[in-house]
Short mmCIF file of C-alpha atoms in Angstrom, two decimals:
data_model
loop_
_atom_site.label_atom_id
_atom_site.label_comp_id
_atom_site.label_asym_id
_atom_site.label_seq_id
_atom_site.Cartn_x
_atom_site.Cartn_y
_atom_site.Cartn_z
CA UNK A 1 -27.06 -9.19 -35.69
CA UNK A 2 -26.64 -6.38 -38.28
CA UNK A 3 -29.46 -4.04 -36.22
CA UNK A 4 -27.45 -4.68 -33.16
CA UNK A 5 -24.01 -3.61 -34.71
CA UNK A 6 -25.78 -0.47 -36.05
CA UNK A 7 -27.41 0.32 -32.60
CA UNK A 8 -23.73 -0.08 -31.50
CA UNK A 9 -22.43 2.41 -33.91
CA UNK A 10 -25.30 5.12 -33.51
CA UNK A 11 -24.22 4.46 -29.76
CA UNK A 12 -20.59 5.67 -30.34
CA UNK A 13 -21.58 8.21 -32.89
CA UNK A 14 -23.78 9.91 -30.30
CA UNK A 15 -21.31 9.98 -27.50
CA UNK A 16 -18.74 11.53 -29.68
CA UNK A 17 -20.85 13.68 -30.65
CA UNK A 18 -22.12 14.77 -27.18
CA UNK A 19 -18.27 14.78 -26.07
CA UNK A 20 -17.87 18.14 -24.34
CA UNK A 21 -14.81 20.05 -22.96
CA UNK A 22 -14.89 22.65 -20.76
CA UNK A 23 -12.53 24.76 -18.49
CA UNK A 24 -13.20 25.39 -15.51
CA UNK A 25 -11.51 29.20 -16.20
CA UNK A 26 -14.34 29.80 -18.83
CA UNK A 27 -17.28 29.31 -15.95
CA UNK A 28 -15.60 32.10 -13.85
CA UNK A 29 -13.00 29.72 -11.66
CA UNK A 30 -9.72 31.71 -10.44
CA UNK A 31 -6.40 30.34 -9.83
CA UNK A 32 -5.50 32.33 -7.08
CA UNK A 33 -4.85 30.16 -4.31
CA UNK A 34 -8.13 31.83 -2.15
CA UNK A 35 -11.06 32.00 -3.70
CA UNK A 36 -13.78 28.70 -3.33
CA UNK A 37 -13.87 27.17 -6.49
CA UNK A 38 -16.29 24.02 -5.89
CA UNK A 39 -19.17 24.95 -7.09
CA UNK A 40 -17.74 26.12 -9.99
CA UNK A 41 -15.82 22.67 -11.01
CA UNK A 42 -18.94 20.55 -9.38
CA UNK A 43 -20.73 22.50 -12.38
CA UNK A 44 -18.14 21.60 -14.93
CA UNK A 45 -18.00 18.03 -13.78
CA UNK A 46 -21.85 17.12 -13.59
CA UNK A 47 -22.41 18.91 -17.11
CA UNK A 48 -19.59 16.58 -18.74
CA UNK A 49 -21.21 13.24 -16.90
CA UNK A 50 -24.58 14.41 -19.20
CA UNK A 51 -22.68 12.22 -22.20
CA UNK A 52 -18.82 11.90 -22.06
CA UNK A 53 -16.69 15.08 -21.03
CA UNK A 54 -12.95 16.47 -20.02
CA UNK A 55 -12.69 19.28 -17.26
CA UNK A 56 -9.84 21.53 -17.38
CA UNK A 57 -7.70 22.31 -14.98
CA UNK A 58 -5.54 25.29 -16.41
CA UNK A 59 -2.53 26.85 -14.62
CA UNK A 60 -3.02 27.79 -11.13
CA UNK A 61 -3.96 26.99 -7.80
CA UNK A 62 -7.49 26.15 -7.24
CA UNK A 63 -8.83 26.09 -3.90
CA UNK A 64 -12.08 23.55 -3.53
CA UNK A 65 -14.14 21.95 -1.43
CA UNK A 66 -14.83 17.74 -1.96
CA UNK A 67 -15.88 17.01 -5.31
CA UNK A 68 -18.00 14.17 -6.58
CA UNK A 69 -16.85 12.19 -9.89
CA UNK A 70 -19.42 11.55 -11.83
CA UNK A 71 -19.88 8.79 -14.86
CA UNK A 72 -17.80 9.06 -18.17
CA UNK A 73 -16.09 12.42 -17.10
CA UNK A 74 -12.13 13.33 -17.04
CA UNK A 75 -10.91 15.76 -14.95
CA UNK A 76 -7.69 16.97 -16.51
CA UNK A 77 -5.02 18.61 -14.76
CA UNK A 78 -2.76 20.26 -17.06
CA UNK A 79 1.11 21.46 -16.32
CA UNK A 80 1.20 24.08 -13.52
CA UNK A 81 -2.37 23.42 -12.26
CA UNK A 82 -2.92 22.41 -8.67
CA UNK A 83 -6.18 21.59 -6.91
CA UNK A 84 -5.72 22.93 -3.34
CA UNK A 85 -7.64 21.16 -0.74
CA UNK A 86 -10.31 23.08 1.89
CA UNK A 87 -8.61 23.34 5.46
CA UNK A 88 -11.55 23.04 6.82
CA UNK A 89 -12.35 19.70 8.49
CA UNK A 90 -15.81 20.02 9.74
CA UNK A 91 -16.62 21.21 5.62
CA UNK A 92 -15.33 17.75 4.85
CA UNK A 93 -17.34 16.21 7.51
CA UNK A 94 -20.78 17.53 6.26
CA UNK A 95 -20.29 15.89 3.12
CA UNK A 96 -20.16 12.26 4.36
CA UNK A 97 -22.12 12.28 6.92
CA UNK A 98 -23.23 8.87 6.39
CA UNK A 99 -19.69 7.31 7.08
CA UNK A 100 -19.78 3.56 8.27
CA UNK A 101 -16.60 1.27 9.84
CA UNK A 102 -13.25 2.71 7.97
CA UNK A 103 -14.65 4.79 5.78
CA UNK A 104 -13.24 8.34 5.67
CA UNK A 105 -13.87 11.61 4.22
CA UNK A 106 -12.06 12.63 0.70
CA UNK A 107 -11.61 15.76 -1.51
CA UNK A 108 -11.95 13.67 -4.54
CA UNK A 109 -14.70 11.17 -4.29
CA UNK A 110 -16.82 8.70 -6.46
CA UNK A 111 -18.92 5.79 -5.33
CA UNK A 112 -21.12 3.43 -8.16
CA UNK A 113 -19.84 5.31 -11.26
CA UNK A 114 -18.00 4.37 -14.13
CA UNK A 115 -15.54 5.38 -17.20
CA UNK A 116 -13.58 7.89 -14.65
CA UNK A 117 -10.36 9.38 -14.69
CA UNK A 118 -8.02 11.76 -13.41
CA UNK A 119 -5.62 12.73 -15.55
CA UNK A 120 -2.27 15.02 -16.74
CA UNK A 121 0.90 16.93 -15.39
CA UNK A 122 -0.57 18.53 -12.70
CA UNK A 123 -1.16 18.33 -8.99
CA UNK A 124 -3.70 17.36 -6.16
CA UNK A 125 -2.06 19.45 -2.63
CA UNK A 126 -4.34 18.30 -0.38
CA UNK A 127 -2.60 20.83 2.62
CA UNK A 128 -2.83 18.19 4.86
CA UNK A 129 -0.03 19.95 7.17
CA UNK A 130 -2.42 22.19 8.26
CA UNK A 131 -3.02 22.64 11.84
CA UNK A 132 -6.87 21.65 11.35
CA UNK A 133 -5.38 17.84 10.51
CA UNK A 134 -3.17 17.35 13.15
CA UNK A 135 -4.95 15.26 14.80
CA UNK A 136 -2.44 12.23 15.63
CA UNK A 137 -2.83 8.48 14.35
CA UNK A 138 -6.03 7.84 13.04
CA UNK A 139 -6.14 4.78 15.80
CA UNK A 140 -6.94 7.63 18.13
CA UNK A 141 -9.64 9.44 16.87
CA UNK A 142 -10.71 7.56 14.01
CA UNK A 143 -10.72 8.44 10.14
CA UNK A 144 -12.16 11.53 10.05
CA UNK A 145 -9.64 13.20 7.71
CA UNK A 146 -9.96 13.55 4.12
CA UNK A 147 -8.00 11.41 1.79
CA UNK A 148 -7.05 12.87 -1.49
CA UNK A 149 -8.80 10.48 -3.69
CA UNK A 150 -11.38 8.07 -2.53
CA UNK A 151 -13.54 5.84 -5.37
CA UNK A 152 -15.82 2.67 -4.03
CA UNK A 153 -17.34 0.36 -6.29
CA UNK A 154 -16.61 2.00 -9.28
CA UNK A 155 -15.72 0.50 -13.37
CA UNK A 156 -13.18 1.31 -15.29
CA UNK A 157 -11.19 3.86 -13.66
CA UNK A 158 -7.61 5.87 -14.88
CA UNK A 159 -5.48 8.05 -13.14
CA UNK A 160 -2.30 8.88 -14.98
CA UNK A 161 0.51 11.03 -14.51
CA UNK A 162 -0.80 13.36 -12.54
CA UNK A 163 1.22 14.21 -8.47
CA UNK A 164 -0.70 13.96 -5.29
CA UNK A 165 1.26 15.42 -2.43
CA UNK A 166 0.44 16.34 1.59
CA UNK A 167 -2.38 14.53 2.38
CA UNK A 168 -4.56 14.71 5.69
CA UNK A 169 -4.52 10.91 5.88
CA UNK A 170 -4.65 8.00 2.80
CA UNK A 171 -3.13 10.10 -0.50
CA UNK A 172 -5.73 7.43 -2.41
CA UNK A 173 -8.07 4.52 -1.78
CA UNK A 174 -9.17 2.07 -4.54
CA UNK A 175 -12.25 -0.02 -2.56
CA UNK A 176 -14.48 -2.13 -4.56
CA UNK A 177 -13.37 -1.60 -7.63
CA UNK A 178 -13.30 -3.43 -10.52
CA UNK A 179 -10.71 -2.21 -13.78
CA UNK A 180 -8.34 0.42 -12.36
CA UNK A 181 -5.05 1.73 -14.57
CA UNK A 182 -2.53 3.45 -12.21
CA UNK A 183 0.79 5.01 -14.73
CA UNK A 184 3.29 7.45 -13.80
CA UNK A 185 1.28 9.00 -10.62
CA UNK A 186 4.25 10.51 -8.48
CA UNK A 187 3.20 11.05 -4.44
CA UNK A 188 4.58 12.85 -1.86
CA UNK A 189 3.17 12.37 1.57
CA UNK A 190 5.33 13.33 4.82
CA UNK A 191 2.54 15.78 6.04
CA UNK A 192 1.02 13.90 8.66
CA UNK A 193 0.18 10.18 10.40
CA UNK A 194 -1.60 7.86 7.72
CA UNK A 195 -0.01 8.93 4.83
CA UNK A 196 0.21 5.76 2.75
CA UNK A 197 0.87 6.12 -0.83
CA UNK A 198 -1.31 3.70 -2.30
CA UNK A 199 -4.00 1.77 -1.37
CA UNK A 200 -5.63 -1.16 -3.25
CA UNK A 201 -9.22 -3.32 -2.24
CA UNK A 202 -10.28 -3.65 -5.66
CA UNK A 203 -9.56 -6.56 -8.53
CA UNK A 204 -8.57 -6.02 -12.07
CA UNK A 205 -6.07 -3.85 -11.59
CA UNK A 206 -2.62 -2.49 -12.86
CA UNK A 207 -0.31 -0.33 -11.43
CA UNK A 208 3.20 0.70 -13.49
CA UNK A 209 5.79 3.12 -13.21
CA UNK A 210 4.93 5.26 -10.39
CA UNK A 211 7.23 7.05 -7.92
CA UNK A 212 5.97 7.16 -4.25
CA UNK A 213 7.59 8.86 -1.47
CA UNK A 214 5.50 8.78 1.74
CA UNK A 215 5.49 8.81 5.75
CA UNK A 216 3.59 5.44 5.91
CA UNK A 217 3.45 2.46 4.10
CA UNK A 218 3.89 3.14 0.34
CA UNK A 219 2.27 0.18 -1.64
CA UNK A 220 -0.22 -1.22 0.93
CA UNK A 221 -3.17 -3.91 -0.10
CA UNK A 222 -6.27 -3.64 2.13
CA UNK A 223 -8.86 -6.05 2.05
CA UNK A 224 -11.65 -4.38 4.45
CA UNK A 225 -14.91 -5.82 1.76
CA UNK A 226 -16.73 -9.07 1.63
CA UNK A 227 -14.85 -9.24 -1.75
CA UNK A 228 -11.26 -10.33 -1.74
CA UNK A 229 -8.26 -7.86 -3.03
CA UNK A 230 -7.14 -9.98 -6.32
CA UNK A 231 -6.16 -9.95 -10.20
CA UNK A 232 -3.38 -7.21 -9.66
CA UNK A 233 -0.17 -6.19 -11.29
CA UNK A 234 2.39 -4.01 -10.21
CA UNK A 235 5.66 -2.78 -12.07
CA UNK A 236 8.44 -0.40 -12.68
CA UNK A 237 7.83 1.66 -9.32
CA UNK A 238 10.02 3.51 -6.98
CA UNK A 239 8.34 3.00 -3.22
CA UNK A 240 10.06 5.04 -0.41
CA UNK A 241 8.51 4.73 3.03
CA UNK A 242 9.44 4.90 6.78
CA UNK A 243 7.25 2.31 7.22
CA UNK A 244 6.59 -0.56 4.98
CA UNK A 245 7.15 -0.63 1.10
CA UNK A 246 5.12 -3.49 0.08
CA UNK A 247 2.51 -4.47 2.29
CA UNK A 248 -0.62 -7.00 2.39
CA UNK A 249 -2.75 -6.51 5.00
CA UNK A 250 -4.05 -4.98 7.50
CA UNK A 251 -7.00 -5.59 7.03
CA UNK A 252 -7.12 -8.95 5.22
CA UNK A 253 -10.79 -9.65 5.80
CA UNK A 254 -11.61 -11.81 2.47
CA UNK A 255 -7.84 -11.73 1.54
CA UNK A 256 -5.57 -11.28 -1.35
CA UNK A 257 -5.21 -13.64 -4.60
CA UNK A 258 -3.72 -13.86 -8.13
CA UNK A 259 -1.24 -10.54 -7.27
CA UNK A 260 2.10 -9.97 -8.75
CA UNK A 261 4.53 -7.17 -7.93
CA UNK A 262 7.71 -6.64 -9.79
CA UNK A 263 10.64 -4.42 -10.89
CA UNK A 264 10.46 -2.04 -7.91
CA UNK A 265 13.40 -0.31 -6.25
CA UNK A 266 12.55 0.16 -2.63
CA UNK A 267 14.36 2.95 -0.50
CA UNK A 268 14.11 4.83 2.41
CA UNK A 269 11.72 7.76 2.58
CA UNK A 270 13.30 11.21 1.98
CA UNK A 271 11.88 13.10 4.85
CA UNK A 272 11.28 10.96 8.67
CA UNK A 273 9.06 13.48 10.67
CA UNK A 274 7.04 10.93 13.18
CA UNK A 275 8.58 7.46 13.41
CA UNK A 276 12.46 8.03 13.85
CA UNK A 277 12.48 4.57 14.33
CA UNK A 278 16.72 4.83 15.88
CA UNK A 279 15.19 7.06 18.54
CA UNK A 280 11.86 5.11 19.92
CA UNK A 281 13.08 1.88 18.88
CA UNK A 282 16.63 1.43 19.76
CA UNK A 283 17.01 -2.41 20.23
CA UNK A 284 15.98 -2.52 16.60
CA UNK A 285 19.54 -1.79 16.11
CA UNK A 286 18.61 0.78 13.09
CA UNK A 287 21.35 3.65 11.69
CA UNK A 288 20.72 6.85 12.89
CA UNK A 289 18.81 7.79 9.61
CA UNK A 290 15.27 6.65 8.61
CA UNK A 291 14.63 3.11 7.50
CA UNK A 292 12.39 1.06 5.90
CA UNK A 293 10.61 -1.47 8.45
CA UNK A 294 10.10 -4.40 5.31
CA UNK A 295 10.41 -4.36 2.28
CA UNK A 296 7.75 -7.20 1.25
CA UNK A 297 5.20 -7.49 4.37
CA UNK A 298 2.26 -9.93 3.54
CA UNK A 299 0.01 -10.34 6.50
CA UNK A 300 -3.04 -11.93 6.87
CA UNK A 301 -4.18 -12.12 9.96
CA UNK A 302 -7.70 -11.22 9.73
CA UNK A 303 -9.77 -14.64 8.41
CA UNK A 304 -9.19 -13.89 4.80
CA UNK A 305 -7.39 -16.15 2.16
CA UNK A 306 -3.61 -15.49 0.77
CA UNK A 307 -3.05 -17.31 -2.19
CA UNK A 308 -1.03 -17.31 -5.31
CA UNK A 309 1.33 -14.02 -5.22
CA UNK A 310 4.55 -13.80 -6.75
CA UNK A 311 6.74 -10.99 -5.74
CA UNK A 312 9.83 -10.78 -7.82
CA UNK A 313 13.33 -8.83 -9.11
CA UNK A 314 13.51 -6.19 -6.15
CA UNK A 315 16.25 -4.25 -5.28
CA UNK A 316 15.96 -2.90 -1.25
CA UNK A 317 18.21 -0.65 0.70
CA UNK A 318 17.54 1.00 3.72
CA UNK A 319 15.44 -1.53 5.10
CA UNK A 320 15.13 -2.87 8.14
CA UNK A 321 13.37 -6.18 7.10
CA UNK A 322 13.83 -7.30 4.17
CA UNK A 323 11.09 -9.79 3.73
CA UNK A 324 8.16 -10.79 6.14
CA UNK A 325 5.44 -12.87 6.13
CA UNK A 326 2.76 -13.46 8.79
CA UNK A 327 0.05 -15.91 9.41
CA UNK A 328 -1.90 -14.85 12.47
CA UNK A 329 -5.06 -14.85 14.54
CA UNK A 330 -6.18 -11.51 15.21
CA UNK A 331 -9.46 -11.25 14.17
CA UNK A 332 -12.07 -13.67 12.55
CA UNK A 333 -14.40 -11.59 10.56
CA UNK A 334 -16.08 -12.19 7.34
CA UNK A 335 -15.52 -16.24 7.17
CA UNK A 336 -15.22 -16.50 10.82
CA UNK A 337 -12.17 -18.66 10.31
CA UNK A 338 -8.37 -18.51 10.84
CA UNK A 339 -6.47 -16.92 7.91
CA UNK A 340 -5.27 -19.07 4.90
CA UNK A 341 -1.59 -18.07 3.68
CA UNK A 342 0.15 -20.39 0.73
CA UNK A 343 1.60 -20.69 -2.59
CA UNK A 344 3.81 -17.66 -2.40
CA UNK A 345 6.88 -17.20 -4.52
CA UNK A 346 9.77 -14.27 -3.99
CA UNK A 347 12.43 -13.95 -6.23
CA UNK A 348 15.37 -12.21 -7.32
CA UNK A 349 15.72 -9.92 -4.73
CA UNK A 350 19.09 -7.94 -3.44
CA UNK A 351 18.64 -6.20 -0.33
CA UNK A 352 20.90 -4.59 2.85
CA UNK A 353 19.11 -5.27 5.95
CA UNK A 354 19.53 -2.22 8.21
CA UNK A 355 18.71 -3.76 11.59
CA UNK A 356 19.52 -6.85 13.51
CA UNK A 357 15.81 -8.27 13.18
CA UNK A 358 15.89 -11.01 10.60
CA UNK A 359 13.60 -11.93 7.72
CA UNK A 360 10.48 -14.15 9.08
CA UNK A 361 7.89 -16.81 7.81
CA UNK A 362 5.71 -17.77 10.55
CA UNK A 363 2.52 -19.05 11.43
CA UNK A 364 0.60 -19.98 14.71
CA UNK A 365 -0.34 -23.26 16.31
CA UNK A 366 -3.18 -24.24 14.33
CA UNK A 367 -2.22 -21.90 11.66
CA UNK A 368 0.59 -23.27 9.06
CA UNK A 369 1.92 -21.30 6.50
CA UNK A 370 2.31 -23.43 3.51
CA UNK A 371 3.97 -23.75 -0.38
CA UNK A 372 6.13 -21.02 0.18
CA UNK A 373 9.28 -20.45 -2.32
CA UNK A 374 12.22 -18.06 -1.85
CA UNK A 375 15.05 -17.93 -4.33
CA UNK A 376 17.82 -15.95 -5.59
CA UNK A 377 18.16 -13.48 -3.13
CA UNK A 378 20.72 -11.91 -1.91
CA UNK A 379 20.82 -10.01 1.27
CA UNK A 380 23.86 -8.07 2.90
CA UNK A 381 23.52 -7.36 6.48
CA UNK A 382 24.40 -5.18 9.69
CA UNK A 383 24.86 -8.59 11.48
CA UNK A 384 26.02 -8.35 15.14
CA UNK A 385 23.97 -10.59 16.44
CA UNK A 386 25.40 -11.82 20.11
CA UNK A 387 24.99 -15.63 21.70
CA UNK A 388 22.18 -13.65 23.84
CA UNK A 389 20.22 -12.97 20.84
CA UNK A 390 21.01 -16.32 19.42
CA UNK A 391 18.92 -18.15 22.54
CA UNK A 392 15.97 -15.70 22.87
CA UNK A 393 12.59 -16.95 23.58
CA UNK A 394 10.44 -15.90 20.70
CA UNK A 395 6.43 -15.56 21.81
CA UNK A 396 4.25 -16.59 19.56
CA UNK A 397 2.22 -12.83 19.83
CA UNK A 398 -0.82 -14.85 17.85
CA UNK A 399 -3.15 -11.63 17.84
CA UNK A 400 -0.94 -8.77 17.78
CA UNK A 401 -0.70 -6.56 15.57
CA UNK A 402 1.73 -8.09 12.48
CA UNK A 403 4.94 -6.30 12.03
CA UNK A 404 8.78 -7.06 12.29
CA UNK A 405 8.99 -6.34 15.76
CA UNK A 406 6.11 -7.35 17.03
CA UNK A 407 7.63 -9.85 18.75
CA UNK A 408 10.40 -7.92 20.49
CA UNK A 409 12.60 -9.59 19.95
CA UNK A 410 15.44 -9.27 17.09
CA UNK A 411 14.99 -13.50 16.22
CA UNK A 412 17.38 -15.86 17.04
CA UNK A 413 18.38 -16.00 13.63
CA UNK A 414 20.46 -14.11 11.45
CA UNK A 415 19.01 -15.02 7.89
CA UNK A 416 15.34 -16.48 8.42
CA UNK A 417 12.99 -17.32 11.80
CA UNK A 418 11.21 -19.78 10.50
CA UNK A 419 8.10 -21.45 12.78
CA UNK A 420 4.55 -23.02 12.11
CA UNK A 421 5.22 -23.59 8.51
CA UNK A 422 4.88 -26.58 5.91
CA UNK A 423 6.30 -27.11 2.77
CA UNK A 424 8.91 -24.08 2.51
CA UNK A 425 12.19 -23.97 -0.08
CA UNK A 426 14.97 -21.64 -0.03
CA UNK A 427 17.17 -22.01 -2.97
CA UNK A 428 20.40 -19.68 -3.68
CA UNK A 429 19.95 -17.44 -0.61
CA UNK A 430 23.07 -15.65 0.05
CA UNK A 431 23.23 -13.75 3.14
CA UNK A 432 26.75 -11.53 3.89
CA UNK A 433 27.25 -9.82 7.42
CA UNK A 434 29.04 -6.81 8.09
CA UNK A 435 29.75 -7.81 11.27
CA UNK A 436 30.06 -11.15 12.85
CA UNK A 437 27.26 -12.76 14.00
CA UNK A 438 26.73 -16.08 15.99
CA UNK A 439 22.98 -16.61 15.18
CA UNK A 440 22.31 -19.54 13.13
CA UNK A 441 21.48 -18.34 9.08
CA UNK A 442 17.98 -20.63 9.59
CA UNK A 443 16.06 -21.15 12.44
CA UNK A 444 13.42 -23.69 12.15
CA UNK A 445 11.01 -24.13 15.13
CA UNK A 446 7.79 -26.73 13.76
CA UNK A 447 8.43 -26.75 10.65
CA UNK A 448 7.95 -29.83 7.75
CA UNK A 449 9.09 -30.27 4.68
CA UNK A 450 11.72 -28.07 4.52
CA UNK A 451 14.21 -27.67 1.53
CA UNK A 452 17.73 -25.65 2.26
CA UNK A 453 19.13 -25.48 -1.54
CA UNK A 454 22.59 -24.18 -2.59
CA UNK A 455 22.69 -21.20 0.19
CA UNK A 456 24.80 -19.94 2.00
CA UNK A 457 26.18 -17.39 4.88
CA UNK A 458 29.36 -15.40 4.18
CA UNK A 459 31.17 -17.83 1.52
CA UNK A 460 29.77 -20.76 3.76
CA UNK A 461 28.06 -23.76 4.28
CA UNK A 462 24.81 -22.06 6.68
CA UNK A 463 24.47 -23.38 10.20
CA UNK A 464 20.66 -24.71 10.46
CA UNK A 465 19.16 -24.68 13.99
CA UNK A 466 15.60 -27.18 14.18
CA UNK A 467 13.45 -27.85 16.90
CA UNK A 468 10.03 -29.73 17.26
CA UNK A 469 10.76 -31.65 13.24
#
């Protein structure tokens, strides 16, 4: 016992003691904006990973190549630094040329390290506006451009403070990871199709106190591993998006488990370059002025499990959905089975809806939703909902892609479509129109064990339309 504690301590001792700083300045890098810094900072980076290192990033602009992380290394931005990334797509190309399924270039990468972190005031530009990236959605072409930051199946991992803005696809990918701190990262990402703000396929992980601002979805958990998304926390964020704030899925191949978000403001995205979802959407009955398509989207639709999330004490405006929730059938993957989705909680949430398309639970026929719990919410909206609207036929759309108006419809509803679902409770929903609006508050369609607590619909008792009890 006492030769292992020793052993321990000469282990520490030696690592401090090999700790090594260097600057990238000091091996000859410039900060002008032109000149190819890579191999420089690849230098800096695999000397560090020889025992436990920081490279600096001092002021200026630092053009580069993709760089590898390497093992027990920090690469350290400090205030007025940026890392520019290469414009150059075929460069980015070369240096994964061994890309399988989703996986996609990067100008930060790391795969099977550990003890890694990105850190500081500084920024990652990743020039994704460049004409080289425009290259459309990446359904089209594939992912061939570069994320920002890209680590798979690393340990322990840290990025703090630091801003990531205009990125040629993803701003950052977390996939098979296990331990990853996220605090204070601000992102900006308007400069092209893609752009999510943050994506999570990893476990053990906690996010706090970051500010996103991005074209696509802004908080978005994948699950595209044979190892499900799970053991996450998320608080004290700001999430701006034109498309979806919150989102789980797609993919949801093993699925998502043990996950709580809460604290977040959600708003609509400061800049709306591609979607303009009041021009190519107009039944959606949007302002003219970008909007939020949900605010909490959890999807799984892909054979995985959903299980055990709580997302709580949001405040939404701007959005066109408020809250959505989809059990589907569009692909059976990893467990060859239809998707699992129960024991969900959402609470404390005050929201405007800016459309006419309700809030939704729904499953399929043979796939029930179950043990799902919405309370204290409070939800102002556009309303206007005719007697039209009220009687649509709603499709049940059981492999298309999951979004809140995927069934094109607007829902005969104007609170919460409810259909294929067991076991759901709404207590102290409050829903206020701006306009008047004939659609029931709930519409159930196959749907047991339902509990309608202390709600209501403009200062009144809600009208509840069932079919198939």
């Amino acid at each position: 016992m006492k030769r292992n504690f020793l052993v321990a301590i000469f282990c520490v001792i030696t690592m401090v003691l090999s700790a090594k700083t260097i600057n990238i300045v000091d091996l000859g890098a410039k900060g002008d904006g032109k000149t190819d810094n890579t191999e420089i900072i690849q230098r800096a980076i695999d000397e560090c990973s020889k025992g436990i290192g920081t490279v600096v990033i001092p002021q200026g602009n630092y053009l580069t190549r993709t760089l590898f992380m390497k093992s027990n290394v920090n690469l350290h931005l400090e205030f007025g630094a940026t890392i520019l990334g290469y414009t150059n797509l075929q460069s980015y190309l070369d240096m994964f040329p061994n890309r399988k399924g989703k996986e996609s270039p990067a100008l930060i990468h790391a795969r099977g390290v550990e003890n890694i972190s990105i850190t500081g005031l500084g920024t990652i530009d990743g020039q994704g506006q460049h004409q080289n990236f425009q290259l459309g959605n990446d359904s089209e072409k594939g992912p061939i451009r570069p994320k920002i930051i890209y680590f798979q199946d690393c340990k322990n991992i840290r990025i703090q403070d630091i801003t990531l803005t205009n990125p040629a696809y993803w701003t950052q990918d977390y996939e098979g990871c296990d331990g990853v701190i996220i605090r204070g990262v601000k992102v900006f990402s308007h400069a092209n199709y893609n752009n999510d703000g943050l994506d999570i396929d990893s476990k053990n992980v906690i996010v706090s106190d970051c500010y996103i601002d991005c074209d696509d979805d802004a908080l978005c958990f994948k699950s595209d591993i044979d190892r499900p998304c799970e053991n996450i926390t998320v608080t004290n964020c700001v999430l701006r998006s034109n498309c979806n704030a919150i989102k789980f899925g797609t993919s949801g191949y093993s699925g998502f488990k043990n996950i709580t978000v809460t604290n977040c403001v959600i708003q609509k995205a400061t800049e709306d370059h591609i979607r303009q979802w009041y021009k190519t959407e107009p039944w959606l009955g949007t302002p003219q002025e970008p909007t939020v398509i949900s605010g909490v989207a959890l999807e799984a639709v892909d054979g995985g499990v959903m299980e055990q999330i709580i997302i709580s004490n949001m405040v939404m405006t701007g959005v066109q959905t408020p809250i959505f929730i989809r059990l589907g059938d569009r692909k059976r993957t990893i467990t060859k089975k239809m998707s699992v989705l129960k024991d969900i909680v959402i609470s404390n949430i005050i929201a405007t809806n800016a459309s006419k398309v309700a809030c939704s639970v729904t499953g399929v026929p043979g796939g029930i939703a179950e043990n799902i719990l919405i309370k204290d919410v409070q939800i102002t909206s556009i309303g206007g909902g005719t007697q039209a609207q009220a009687n649509e036929q709603v499709p049940e759309s059981v492999n298309k892609y999951p979004e809140n108006r995927m069934f094109g419809v607007v829902l005969p509803a104007s609170g919460f479509y409810v259909r294929h679902v067991k076991d759901i409770r709404f207590d102290n929903v409050r829903f206020t129109t701006l306009n008047p609006d004939v659609r029931p508050m709930f519409y159930l369609d196959d749907v047991k064990g339902i509990e309608i607590v202390d709600c209501k619909m403009n200062g009144s008792e809600p009208v509840v339309k069932k079919l198939n009890e």
